[in-house]
């Protein structure tokens, strides 16, 4: 039996009395590449944001490797949605990636040569080394996404949360990113991805969670990625709708 | 006194030196902290805070009965902070948008402050005159004690800025991510906001409640035009702010009866205007020039591409062709042919042109980069 990387118990989140996530129980085994799928407004981003403590849940708890998340932050890396920041901020690609080292450095201490070297390696891994001194507003959407990925890679975490990393990127970038994610899985890391494209789920992921305010199902793609769960999640007969 | 006289006096005349130093330091600290406000898209926060400080000044006077600057500014600080936390509270606890919260607090506190000021004016207290100088500021009332206080606060602010540089930077760029790294984002946020409030309160005596926000925003907005590096931006904003202070003081001292605060703000606005037009990276002038250049280059490149398509059908790429056949190509002019010759892309001989090796290579690589 594999170790449990993430355990979520009774997680409930609400804005203005309206529940966004309702009583979510979720366990994710170590070493899987998991997609979170569901319609718009299903609470996919909210789920990872509340696991990461960015949003305060009304109820529930999160543990990472059997300890409270607050004690395990250094094991966790996060790739936010690309659109969540202002890309006109005066800084360079390398500088953004260096931010990934700040957590381990802690307060006040500045990044040095070691952190710089690690950041350059991460940029290299995502194919962005030639753009290291580029002002971030001059990067394309796909390049910005790669920079965000590099920033998470440099954290050298055990668990990676990614919020729609494929949104608005071209096919080349999508393939580059998925290859890196598969590499992470091979290295024994756990990767959780908010994902929109149902077609690619069986190809990219080995684990999946269906979410629509409540958790519909979670498990291996080959066992649970079926019409029954898709219909329960999206409320339409998915297969019929696609084949129309 | 004209400007020249001013600059010869500024080192010898005690009053003038104090005021100049004061406005320079004020401009510098406001520029530094204003950069944070601008980058956090909280430009209007400064305006709200400065207006929120007014009732504090009035209340401090009513309670203590003195016009000691430091006491009044402590009052301003307290009410400015209360205003700031109410704004934050409104934004997080209700679903009001931040501009609504800022506008509400601004007018509410300012209205209350004006009410208190009129109340004070009706009191039979000989001491009451002159509180209204905090509305538009009066740099002439700066004394050494005030400037020392400004210098100390600026010094502390600099130390904090250097210590928490990395934390400030990451919070400005991506607050959610900062939280996941384990930083107490609320602490960093409060630290930044506290210093912004402090800078505003320090400026009230000089620039006044109404114009204070311009001191924060103008140098920062100007500085952003010249650089893509946060550290450079903050240093530039401090320099622009300091120069606005010095020039503003110089102009207002050399022209009789010109109020210093508004002049400083106008000088800062000149910096902004100049930067918007003339900065090389983001300024509108160079943007327009680049646009024209691109259009001209594109015309040349299209002609070159056309020639390339002809030339590559021949074994010898420099095989001469009649200029006439170029007339089939729309957009061709004699001028562009001449420019291409200057670039050594083509060789002209009588009524014939031939592609050079340089031109051939340029055409081949034209659309293959990126």
Coordinates of C-alpha atoms in Angstrom, one line a residue:
Chain A
X1 CA 0.0 0.0 0.0
X2 CA 1.3 3.4 -1.0
X3 CA 1.8 6.2 1.5
X4 CA -1.0 8.9 1.6
X5 CA 0.5 12.2 0.4
X6 CA -2.6 14.4 1.0
X7 CA -5.6 13.8 3.2
X8 CA -8.5 16.2 3.2
X9 CA -11.3 15.8 5.8
X10 CA -14.7 17.3 5.7
X11 CA -13.5 20.4 3.9
X12 CA -16.3 23.0 3.4
X13 CA -15.9 26.4 1.8
X14 CA -18.6 29.0 1.3
X15 CA -18.8 32.5 -0.1
X16 CA -21.9 34.4 1.1
X17 CA -23.6 31.4 2.6
X18 CA -23.5 29.6 -0.8
X19 CA -21.3 26.5 -0.4
X20 CA -18.6 26.4 -3.0
X21 CA -17.2 23.1 -1.7
X22 CA -19.3 20.8 0.4
X23 CA -17.9 18.3 2.8
X24 CA -15.0 17.1 0.7
X25 CA -13.1 14.0 1.8
X26 CA -10.1 13.2 -0.3
X27 CA -7.1 11.1 0.0
X28 CA -4.3 11.2 -2.6
X29 CA -1.7 8.5 -2.6
X30 CA 2.0 9.4 -3.1
X31 CA 3.4 9.4 -6.6
X32 CA 0.3 10.0 -8.7
X33 CA -0.4 12.5 -11.4
X34 CA -3.9 13.6 -10.6
X35 CA -6.4 15.7 -12.6
X36 CA -9.2 17.6 -10.8
X37 CA -12.0 17.9 -13.3
X38 CA -15.4 19.5 -13.2
X39 CA -17.5 22.2 -14.7
X40 CA -17.0 25.9 -14.3
X41 CA -17.8 27.0 -10.7
X42 CA -17.3 23.4 -9.4
X43 CA -14.8 24.7 -6.9
X44 CA -11.6 23.2 -8.5
X45 CA -9.4 26.2 -7.9
X46 CA -11.0 26.8 -4.5
X47 CA -10.2 23.2 -3.5
X48 CA -6.5 23.6 -4.1
X49 CA -6.5 27.2 -2.7
X50 CA -8.1 26.0 0.5
X51 CA -5.8 23.0 0.8
X52 CA -2.9 25.5 0.5
X53 CA -4.4 27.9 3.1
X54 CA -5.0 30.8 0.7
X55 CA -8.7 30.5 1.3
X56 CA -10.0 29.9 4.8
X57 CA -12.4 27.0 4.8
X58 CA -15.5 27.1 7.1
X59 CA -14.7 23.6 8.3
X60 CA -12.3 20.7 7.6
X61 CA -8.7 19.9 7.9
X62 CA -5.8 19.1 5.6
X63 CA -2.9 16.9 6.3
X64 CA 0.2 16.3 4.3
X65 CA 2.0 13.1 5.0
X66 CA 0.0 12.7 8.2
X67 CA 0.9 16.1 9.6
X68 CA -1.0 19.3 9.5
X69 CA -0.3 21.3 6.3
X70 CA 1.0 24.3 8.3
X71 CA 3.9 22.1 9.5
X72 CA 4.6 20.7 6.0
X73 CA 4.6 23.8 3.8
X74 CA 8.1 23.2 2.6
X75 CA 7.0 19.9 1.0
X76 CA 4.4 21.7 -1.1
X77 CA 4.8 23.8 -4.2
X78 CA 2.1 25.8 -6.0
X79 CA 1.6 27.0 -9.6
X80 CA -1.1 29.6 -9.5
X81 CA -3.2 30.5 -12.5
X82 CA -1.2 32.7 -14.9
X83 CA -3.8 35.4 -14.9
X84 CA -3.6 35.8 -11.1
X85 CA -0.7 38.2 -11.2
X86 CA 0.2 41.4 -13.0
X87 CA 2.8 40.5 -15.6
X88 CA 3.7 44.2 -16.1
X89 CA 5.5 44.0 -12.7
X90 CA 9.0 45.3 -13.1
X91 CA 11.0 42.1 -12.8
X92 CA 12.7 39.4 -15.0
X93 CA 12.0 35.8 -15.6
X94 CA 15.0 34.7 -13.5
X95 CA 13.8 36.9 -10.6
X96 CA 10.4 35.3 -10.6
X97 CA 11.9 31.8 -10.5
X98 CA 14.2 32.9 -7.7
X99 CA 11.1 33.6 -5.7
X100 CA 10.6 29.9 -5.4
X101 CA 13.6 29.7 -3.2
X102 CA 12.3 32.3 -0.7
X103 CA 10.3 29.8 1.3
X104 CA 13.3 27.7 2.3
X105 CA 15.4 30.9 2.9
X106 CA 12.8 32.2 5.4
X107 CA 12.6 35.8 6.6
X108 CA 15.2 38.4 5.7
X109 CA 17.9 36.1 4.4
X110 CA 18.6 36.9 0.7
X111 CA 19.1 34.4 -2.1
X112 CA 22.7 33.7 -3.0
X113 CA 24.7 31.8 -5.6
X114 CA 23.2 28.5 -4.6
X115 CA 19.7 29.7 -5.1
X116 CA 20.6 31.4 -8.4
X117 CA 22.2 28.2 -9.7
X118 CA 19.1 26.2 -8.8
X119 CA 16.9 28.8 -10.5
X120 CA 18.9 28.7 -13.7
X121 CA 18.6 24.9 -13.7
X122 CA 14.9 25.2 -13.3
X123 CA 14.7 27.6 -16.2
X124 CA 16.8 25.3 -18.3
X125 CA 14.4 22.4 -17.5
X126 CA 11.4 24.3 -18.8
X127 CA 13.4 25.6 -21.9
X128 CA 13.4 29.2 -20.8
X129 CA 17.1 29.7 -20.1
X130 CA 17.6 32.0 -23.1
X131 CA 14.9 34.3 -21.7
X132 CA 16.3 34.6 -18.1
X133 CA 16.9 38.3 -18.3
X134 CA 13.7 39.0 -20.2
X135 CA 11.2 41.4 -18.6
X136 CA 8.2 39.2 -17.8
X137 CA 5.7 41.4 -19.7
X138 CA 7.6 40.6 -22.9
X139 CA 7.1 36.8 -22.5
X140 CA 4.3 35.0 -24.4
X141 CA 1.5 33.4 -22.4
X142 CA 3.2 30.0 -22.8
X143 CA 6.5 31.3 -21.7
X144 CA 5.0 32.9 -18.6
X145 CA 3.4 29.6 -17.7
X146 CA 6.8 27.9 -18.0
X147 CA 8.3 30.5 -15.7
X148 CA 5.7 29.8 -13.2
X149 CA 6.4 26.1 -13.5
X150 CA 10.1 26.7 -13.1
X151 CA 9.4 28.7 -9.9
X152 CA 7.6 25.7 -8.5
X153 CA 10.3 23.3 -9.6
X154 CA 13.0 25.3 -7.8
X155 CA 11.0 24.7 -4.5
X156 CA 12.1 21.1 -4.9
X157 CA 8.9 20.0 -3.2
X158 CA 7.3 16.5 -2.8
X159 CA 3.8 17.7 -3.8
X160 CA 2.9 20.1 -6.6
X161 CA -0.4 21.9 -7.0
X162 CA -1.1 23.5 -10.4
X163 CA -4.1 25.6 -11.3
X164 CA -4.8 25.2 -15.0
X165 CA -1.3 25.1 -16.2
X166 CA -2.5 24.4 -19.8
X167 CA -4.8 27.3 -20.0
X168 CA -4.0 29.5 -23.0
X169 CA -0.8 27.8 -24.0
X170 CA 0.1 26.4 -27.4
X171 CA 0.6 22.7 -28.2
X172 CA 4.4 22.8 -27.9
X173 CA 4.2 24.3 -24.4
X174 CA 1.5 21.8 -23.4
X175 CA 3.7 18.9 -24.4
X176 CA 6.7 20.4 -22.7
X177 CA 4.7 20.9 -19.5
X178 CA 3.2 17.5 -19.5
X179 CA 6.6 15.9 -20.0
X180 CA 7.9 17.7 -17.0
X181 CA 4.9 16.6 -14.9
X182 CA 5.4 13.0 -16.0
X183 CA 9.1 13.3 -15.0
X184 CA 8.1 14.6 -11.6
X185 CA 5.8 11.6 -11.2
X186 CA 8.7 9.3 -12.2
X187 CA 10.8 10.9 -9.5
X188 CA 8.1 9.9 -6.9
X189 CA 6.5 13.3 -6.6
X190 CA 2.8 13.8 -6.3
X191 CA 1.2 16.2 -8.8
X192 CA -2.3 17.6 -8.6
X193 CA -3.6 19.6 -11.6
X194 CA -6.8 21.5 -12.1
X195 CA -7.6 20.5 -15.7
X196 CA -10.2 21.4 -18.2
X197 CA -9.6 19.3 -21.3
X198 CA -11.4 16.0 -20.7
X199 CA -10.1 14.5 -23.9
X200 CA -6.5 14.4 -22.6
X201 CA -7.2 13.1 -19.1
X202 CA -6.6 9.4 -19.9
X203 CA -3.4 10.3 -21.9
X204 CA -1.9 12.6 -19.3
X205 CA -3.0 11.5 -15.9
X206 CA -3.2 8.2 -13.9
X207 CA -5.4 9.5 -11.2
X208 CA -8.5 11.7 -11.3
X209 CA -11.0 13.5 -9.0
X210 CA -14.4 14.5 -10.3
X211 CA -15.6 17.6 -8.5
X212 CA -18.8 19.6 -8.6
X213 CA -19.2 21.3 -5.2
X214 CA -19.2 17.8 -3.8
X215 CA -16.7 15.2 -4.6
X216 CA -18.2 12.9 -7.1
X217 CA -15.4 10.3 -7.4
X218 CA -11.7 9.9 -7.0
X219 CA -9.4 7.1 -8.0
X220 CA -7.3 5.6 -10.9
X221 CA -8.2 7.0 -14.3
X222 CA -8.6 3.5 -15.7
X223 CA -11.2 2.5 -13.1
X224 CA -13.3 5.6 -12.7
X225 CA -12.9 7.8 -15.8
X226 CA -16.2 6.6 -17.3
X227 CA -19.5 7.9 -18.7
X228 CA -21.2 7.4 -15.4
X229 CA -18.9 9.7 -13.4
X230 CA -18.7 12.3 -16.3
X231 CA -22.5 12.4 -16.4
X232 CA -22.8 12.8 -12.6
X233 CA -20.2 15.6 -12.7
X234 CA -21.3 17.5 -15.7
X235 CA -25.0 16.8 -15.6
X236 CA -25.2 15.8 -19.3
X237 CA -24.5 12.6 -21.0
X238 CA -21.0 13.5 -21.9
X239 CA -20.4 10.8 -24.5
X240 CA -23.6 11.7 -26.4
X241 CA -22.8 15.4 -26.2
X242 CA -19.3 14.9 -27.6
X243 CA -20.3 12.7 -30.4
X244 CA -23.1 15.0 -31.7
Chain B
X1 CA 14.5 86.7 -5.4
X2 CA 15.0 84.7 -8.6
X3 CA 15.9 81.1 -9.0
X4 CA 19.7 81.8 -9.2
X5 CA 19.6 83.8 -6.0
X6 CA 17.7 81.0 -4.4
X7 CA 20.3 78.4 -5.2
X8 CA 23.1 80.7 -3.9
X9 CA 21.1 81.3 -0.7
X10 CA 20.1 77.7 -0.1
X11 CA 23.4 76.8 1.5
X12 CA 23.7 79.9 3.7
X13 CA 20.2 80.8 4.6
X14 CA 19.0 78.7 7.5
X15 CA 15.3 78.8 6.9
X16 CA 15.6 78.2 3.2
X17 CA 18.0 75.3 3.8
X18 CA 15.6 73.7 6.4
X19 CA 12.6 73.9 4.1
X20 CA 14.5 72.6 1.1
X21 CA 16.0 69.7 3.0
X22 CA 12.5 69.0 4.4
X23 CA 10.8 68.9 1.1
X24 CA 13.6 66.9 -0.5
X25 CA 13.5 64.2 2.2
X26 CA 9.7 64.2 2.0
X27 CA 9.8 63.8 -1.8
X28 CA 12.3 60.9 -1.4
X29 CA 10.3 58.9 1.1
X30 CA 7.0 59.5 -0.7
X31 CA 8.6 58.3 -4.0
X32 CA 9.9 55.1 -2.4
X33 CA 6.7 54.2 -0.7
X34 CA 4.5 55.4 -3.5
X35 CA 6.2 52.8 -5.7
X36 CA 4.7 50.1 -3.5
X37 CA 1.2 51.8 -3.6
X38 CA 1.4 52.0 -7.4
X39 CA 2.5 48.5 -8.0
X40 CA -0.1 47.1 -5.6
X41 CA -2.7 49.1 -7.6
X42 CA -3.6 50.9 -4.4
X43 CA -3.0 54.3 -5.9
X44 CA -6.0 55.8 -4.2
X45 CA -5.2 54.5 -0.8
X46 CA -2.8 57.4 -0.3
X47 CA -5.6 59.9 -1.1
X48 CA -8.0 58.2 1.4
X49 CA -5.4 58.0 4.1
X50 CA -4.4 61.7 3.9
X51 CA -8.0 62.8 4.0
X52 CA -8.6 60.4 6.9
X53 CA -5.9 62.1 8.8
X54 CA -7.7 65.5 9.0
X55 CA -10.1 64.7 11.9
X56 CA -7.1 63.4 13.9
X57 CA -5.4 66.7 13.6
X58 CA -8.5 68.6 14.7
X59 CA -9.2 66.2 17.6
X60 CA -5.6 66.4 18.8
X61 CA -5.9 70.2 18.9
X62 CA -9.3 70.1 20.7
X63 CA -8.0 67.6 23.3
X64 CA -4.6 69.2 24.0
X65 CA -5.3 72.8 23.1
X66 CA -1.8 73.2 21.6
X67 CA -0.6 73.5 18.1
X68 CA 2.6 71.5 18.6
X69 CA 3.3 69.9 15.3
X70 CA 4.3 66.5 16.7
X71 CA 1.2 66.2 18.8
X72 CA -1.1 67.1 15.9
X73 CA 0.7 64.6 13.6
X74 CA 0.3 61.9 16.2
X75 CA -3.4 62.6 16.0
X76 CA -3.2 62.5 12.2
X77 CA -1.3 59.1 12.4
X78 CA -3.9 57.6 14.6
X79 CA -6.9 58.7 12.5
X80 CA -5.1 57.8 9.3
X81 CA -4.4 54.3 10.6
X82 CA -8.0 53.9 11.8
X83 CA -9.2 55.0 8.3
X84 CA -6.8 52.5 6.7
X85 CA -8.0 49.6 8.8
X86 CA -11.6 50.5 8.2
X87 CA -10.9 50.4 4.5
X88 CA -9.2 47.0 4.8
X89 CA -12.0 45.7 6.9
X90 CA -14.7 46.9 4.5
X91 CA -13.0 45.2 1.6
X92 CA -12.5 41.9 3.3
X93 CA -15.6 41.7 5.4
X94 CA -18.2 43.1 3.0
X95 CA -18.3 42.6 -0.7
X96 CA -17.7 46.3 -1.5
X97 CA -15.1 46.9 -4.1
X98 CA -12.0 48.7 -3.0
X99 CA -12.8 52.0 -4.8
X100 CA -16.1 52.2 -3.0
X101 CA -14.5 51.6 0.3
X102 CA -11.7 54.2 -0.4
X103 CA -14.2 56.8 -1.5
X104 CA -16.5 56.3 1.5
X105 CA -13.7 56.6 4.0
X106 CA -12.1 59.5 2.2
X107 CA -15.3 61.6 2.2
X108 CA -16.5 60.5 5.6
X109 CA -13.3 61.3 7.4
X110 CA -12.7 64.5 5.4
X111 CA -16.2 65.7 6.1
X112 CA -15.8 65.0 9.8
X113 CA -12.5 66.8 9.8
X114 CA -13.9 69.9 8.1
X115 CA -16.7 69.9 10.6
X116 CA -14.3 69.8 13.5
X117 CA -12.2 72.6 11.8
X118 CA -15.2 74.9 11.6
X119 CA -16.1 74.0 15.2
X120 CA -12.6 75.0 16.3
X121 CA -12.8 78.3 14.4
X122 CA -15.9 79.3 16.4
X123 CA -14.1 78.7 19.7
X124 CA -13.0 81.8 21.6
X125 CA -9.4 80.6 21.6
X126 CA -6.7 82.9 20.3
X127 CA -4.6 79.8 19.5
X128 CA -7.0 78.4 17.0
X129 CA -5.8 80.1 13.8
X130 CA -3.7 78.2 11.3
X131 CA -5.0 74.7 11.6
X132 CA -6.3 75.0 8.0
X133 CA -2.7 75.0 6.8
X134 CA -3.0 71.2 6.9
X135 CA -5.4 71.4 4.1
X136 CA -3.0 72.6 1.5
X137 CA 0.2 72.5 3.5
X138 CA 2.7 75.3 4.3
X139 CA 6.3 74.4 3.8
X140 CA 7.4 77.7 5.3
X141 CA 6.4 76.4 8.7
X142 CA 8.9 73.6 8.6
X143 CA 11.5 73.9 11.3
X144 CA 14.6 71.9 12.0
X145 CA 12.8 69.6 14.5
X146 CA 10.3 68.6 11.8
X147 CA 13.1 67.9 9.3
X148 CA 15.0 65.8 11.8
X149 CA 11.9 63.7 12.4
X150 CA 11.4 63.2 8.7
X151 CA 15.1 62.2 8.4
X152 CA 14.7 59.7 11.2
X153 CA 11.6 58.1 9.8
X154 CA 13.1 58.0 6.3
X155 CA 16.2 56.3 7.8
X156 CA 14.1 53.7 9.6
X157 CA 12.0 53.1 6.5
X158 CA 15.2 52.5 4.5
X159 CA 16.5 50.0 7.0
X160 CA 13.1 48.1 7.0
X161 CA 13.0 48.2 3.2
X162 CA 16.5 46.7 2.9
X163 CA 15.8 44.1 5.6
X164 CA 12.5 42.9 4.1
X165 CA 13.3 43.7 0.5
X166 CA 12.7 40.1 -0.6
X167 CA 9.4 39.8 1.3
X168 CA 8.1 43.1 0.0
X169 CA 8.9 42.2 -3.6
X170 CA 7.3 38.8 -3.6
X171 CA 4.2 40.1 -1.8
X172 CA 3.8 42.9 -4.4
X173 CA 4.1 40.4 -7.2
X174 CA 2.1 37.4 -6.0
X175 CA 0.5 37.6 -2.5
X176 CA -1.2 34.2 -2.7
X177 CA 2.0 32.4 -3.6
X178 CA 3.8 34.2 -0.8
X179 CA 1.3 32.8 1.6
X180 CA 1.9 29.2 0.4
X181 CA 5.7 29.7 1.0
X182 CA 4.9 30.2 4.7
X183 CA 5.3 33.9 5.0
X184 CA 2.9 35.9 7.2
X185 CA 1.5 38.0 4.4
X186 CA -0.6 40.0 6.8
X187 CA 2.5 41.2 8.7
X188 CA 4.3 42.3 5.5
X189 CA 1.1 44.0 4.3
X190 CA 0.7 45.9 7.5
X191 CA 4.3 46.9 7.6
X192 CA 4.1 48.4 4.1
X193 CA 0.8 50.1 4.8
X194 CA 2.1 51.5 8.1
X195 CA 5.0 53.1 6.4
X196 CA 2.8 54.6 3.7
X197 CA 0.6 56.1 6.4
X198 CA 3.6 57.4 8.2
X199 CA 5.0 59.1 5.0
X200 CA 1.6 60.7 4.4
X201 CA 1.3 62.0 7.9
X202 CA 4.8 63.5 7.6
X203 CA 3.9 65.3 4.4
X204 CA 0.7 66.9 5.7
X205 CA 2.4 69.9 7.1
X206 CA 4.2 70.6 3.9
X207 CA 1.9 69.5 1.1
X208 CA -1.4 69.2 2.9
X209 CA -4.3 66.7 3.0
X210 CA -5.7 67.4 -0.4
X211 CA -2.5 67.1 -2.6
X212 CA -0.7 64.5 -0.6
X213 CA -1.5 61.5 -2.8
X214 CA 0.2 63.2 -5.8
X215 CA 3.4 63.2 -3.8
X216 CA 3.1 59.4 -3.5
X217 CA 2.0 58.6 -7.0
X218 CA 3.6 61.0 -9.4
X219 CA 7.3 60.1 -8.7
X220 CA 6.5 56.4 -8.8
X221 CA 4.4 56.7 -12.0
X222 CA 7.3 58.6 -13.6
X223 CA 9.9 56.1 -12.4
X224 CA 8.0 53.1 -13.7
X225 CA 8.5 54.5 -17.3
X226 CA 12.3 54.3 -17.2
X227 CA 13.0 50.8 -15.9
X228 CA 11.9 47.2 -15.7
X229 CA 13.7 46.6 -12.4
X230 CA 11.9 47.1 -9.0
X231 CA 15.0 48.3 -7.2
X232 CA 15.8 50.9 -9.9
X233 CA 12.3 52.0 -10.0
X234 CA 12.2 52.7 -6.2
X235 CA 15.6 54.6 -6.3
X236 CA 14.4 56.6 -9.3
X237 CA 11.1 57.4 -7.7
X238 CA 13.0 58.7 -4.6
X239 CA 15.2 60.8 -6.8
X240 CA 12.3 62.2 -8.7
X241 CA 10.4 62.9 -5.5
X242 CA 13.4 64.7 -3.9
X243 CA 14.0 66.8 -7.0
X244 CA 10.3 67.7 -7.1
X245 CA 10.7 68.9 -3.5
X246 CA 13.8 71.0 -4.2
X247 CA 12.6 72.5 -7.5
X248 CA 9.1 73.1 -6.1
X249 CA 10.6 74.9 -3.1
X250 CA 13.0 76.9 -5.3
X251 CA 10.2 78.1 -7.6
X252 CA 7.8 78.9 -4.8
X253 CA 10.5 80.8 -2.9
X254 CA 11.6 82.8 -5.9
X255 CA 8.1 83.8 -6.9
X256 CA 6.3 85.7 -4.2
X257 CA 3.2 84.2 -2.7
X258 CA 3.3 80.9 -4.5
X259 CA 2.2 78.1 -2.2
X260 CA 4.9 75.5 -2.0
X261 CA 2.8 72.3 -1.8
X262 CA 1.0 72.9 -5.1
X263 CA 4.2 73.9 -6.8
X264 CA 6.0 70.7 -5.7
X265 CA 3.1 68.7 -7.0
X266 CA 3.2 70.5 -10.3
X267 CA 6.9 69.9 -10.7
X268 CA 6.3 66.2 -10.0
X269 CA 3.6 66.2 -12.6
X270 CA 6.2 67.6 -15.1
X271 CA 8.4 64.6 -14.3
X272 CA 5.4 62.4 -15.1
X273 CA 4.6 64.1 -18.3
X274 CA 8.2 64.1 -19.5
X275 CA 8.5 60.4 -18.6
X276 CA 5.3 59.4 -20.4
X277 CA 6.5 61.0 -23.6
X278 CA 10.3 60.6 -23.6
X279 CA 11.1 57.3 -21.8
X280 CA 12.8 55.0 -24.3
X281 CA 11.0 51.8 -23.4
X282 CA 7.5 52.8 -22.6
X283 CA 7.2 56.4 -23.7
X284 CA 4.7 57.3 -26.4
X285 CA 7.3 59.1 -28.6
X286 CA 9.6 56.2 -29.0
X287 CA 6.7 53.8 -29.3
X288 CA 5.5 55.9 -32.2
X289 CA 9.0 56.0 -33.7
X290 CA 9.3 52.2 -33.4
X291 CA 5.9 51.8 -35.1
X292 CA 7.1 54.0 -38.1
X293 CA 10.4 52.1 -38.2
X294 CA 8.6 48.8 -38.3
X295 CA 6.3 49.9 -41.0
X296 CA 9.2 51.1 -43.1
X297 CA 11.3 47.9 -42.4
X298 CA 8.3 45.8 -43.4
X299 CA 8.1 47.6 -46.7
X300 CA 11.7 46.9 -47.4
X301 CA 11.4 43.3 -46.3
X302 CA 8.4 42.6 -48.5
X303 CA 10.4 43.9 -51.5
X304 CA 13.4 41.8 -50.5
X305 CA 11.2 38.8 -50.2
X306 CA 9.8 39.4 -53.7
X307 CA 13.3 39.7 -55.1
X308 CA 14.4 36.6 -53.2
X309 CA 11.6 34.6 -54.8
X310 CA 12.8 35.6 -58.2
X311 CA 16.5 35.2 -57.5
X312 CA 16.2 31.7 -56.0
X313 CA 15.0 30.3 -59.2
X314 CA 18.4 31.0 -60.7
X315 CA 21.5 29.1 -60.0
X316 CA 23.5 32.3 -59.6
X317 CA 21.6 34.3 -57.0
X318 CA 23.2 37.6 -58.2
X319 CA 21.9 37.1 -61.7
X320 CA 20.8 40.6 -62.7
X321 CA 17.1 41.3 -63.4
X322 CA 15.4 44.3 -64.9
X323 CA 14.0 46.9 -62.4
X324 CA 10.9 46.9 -64.5
X325 CA 9.7 43.5 -63.2
X326 CA 9.6 44.9 -59.7
X327 CA 6.7 47.1 -60.9
X328 CA 4.6 44.0 -60.8
X329 CA 5.0 44.1 -57.0
X330 CA 2.8 46.4 -55.1
X331 CA 4.4 48.7 -52.6
X332 CA 7.7 48.9 -54.5
X333 CA 9.3 52.4 -54.8
X334 CA 12.6 53.8 -56.0
X335 CA 13.2 55.0 -52.5
X336 CA 13.0 51.5 -51.0
X337 CA 15.4 50.2 -53.7
X338 CA 17.9 52.9 -52.8
X339 CA 17.6 52.0 -49.1
X340 CA 18.2 48.4 -49.9
X341 CA 21.3 49.3 -51.8
X342 CA 22.5 51.3 -48.8
X343 CA 22.0 48.1 -46.7
X344 CA 24.0 46.2 -49.2
X345 CA 21.1 43.9 -50.0
X346 CA 21.1 44.6 -53.7
X347 CA 23.5 45.9 -56.3
X348 CA 22.1 48.3 -58.9
X349 CA 23.5 48.6 -62.4
X350 CA 21.7 50.8 -64.9
X351 CA 18.2 49.4 -65.3
X352 CA 19.1 46.2 -63.6
X353 CA 19.2 44.9 -60.0
X354 CA 20.9 41.9 -58.5
X355 CA 20.6 40.3 -55.1
X356 CA 23.9 40.3 -53.1
X357 CA 24.9 37.4 -50.9
X358 CA 24.0 39.6 -47.9
X359 CA 20.6 40.3 -49.3
X360 CA 20.1 36.6 -50.0
X361 CA 21.0 35.6 -46.5
X362 CA 18.8 38.4 -45.0
X363 CA 15.8 37.2 -47.1
X364 CA 16.4 33.6 -46.2
X365 CA 16.4 34.4 -42.4
X366 CA 13.6 37.0 -42.6
X367 CA 10.8 34.9 -41.3
X368 CA 12.5 32.0 -39.7
X369 CA 13.5 33.7 -36.4
X370 CA 11.0 32.9 -33.7

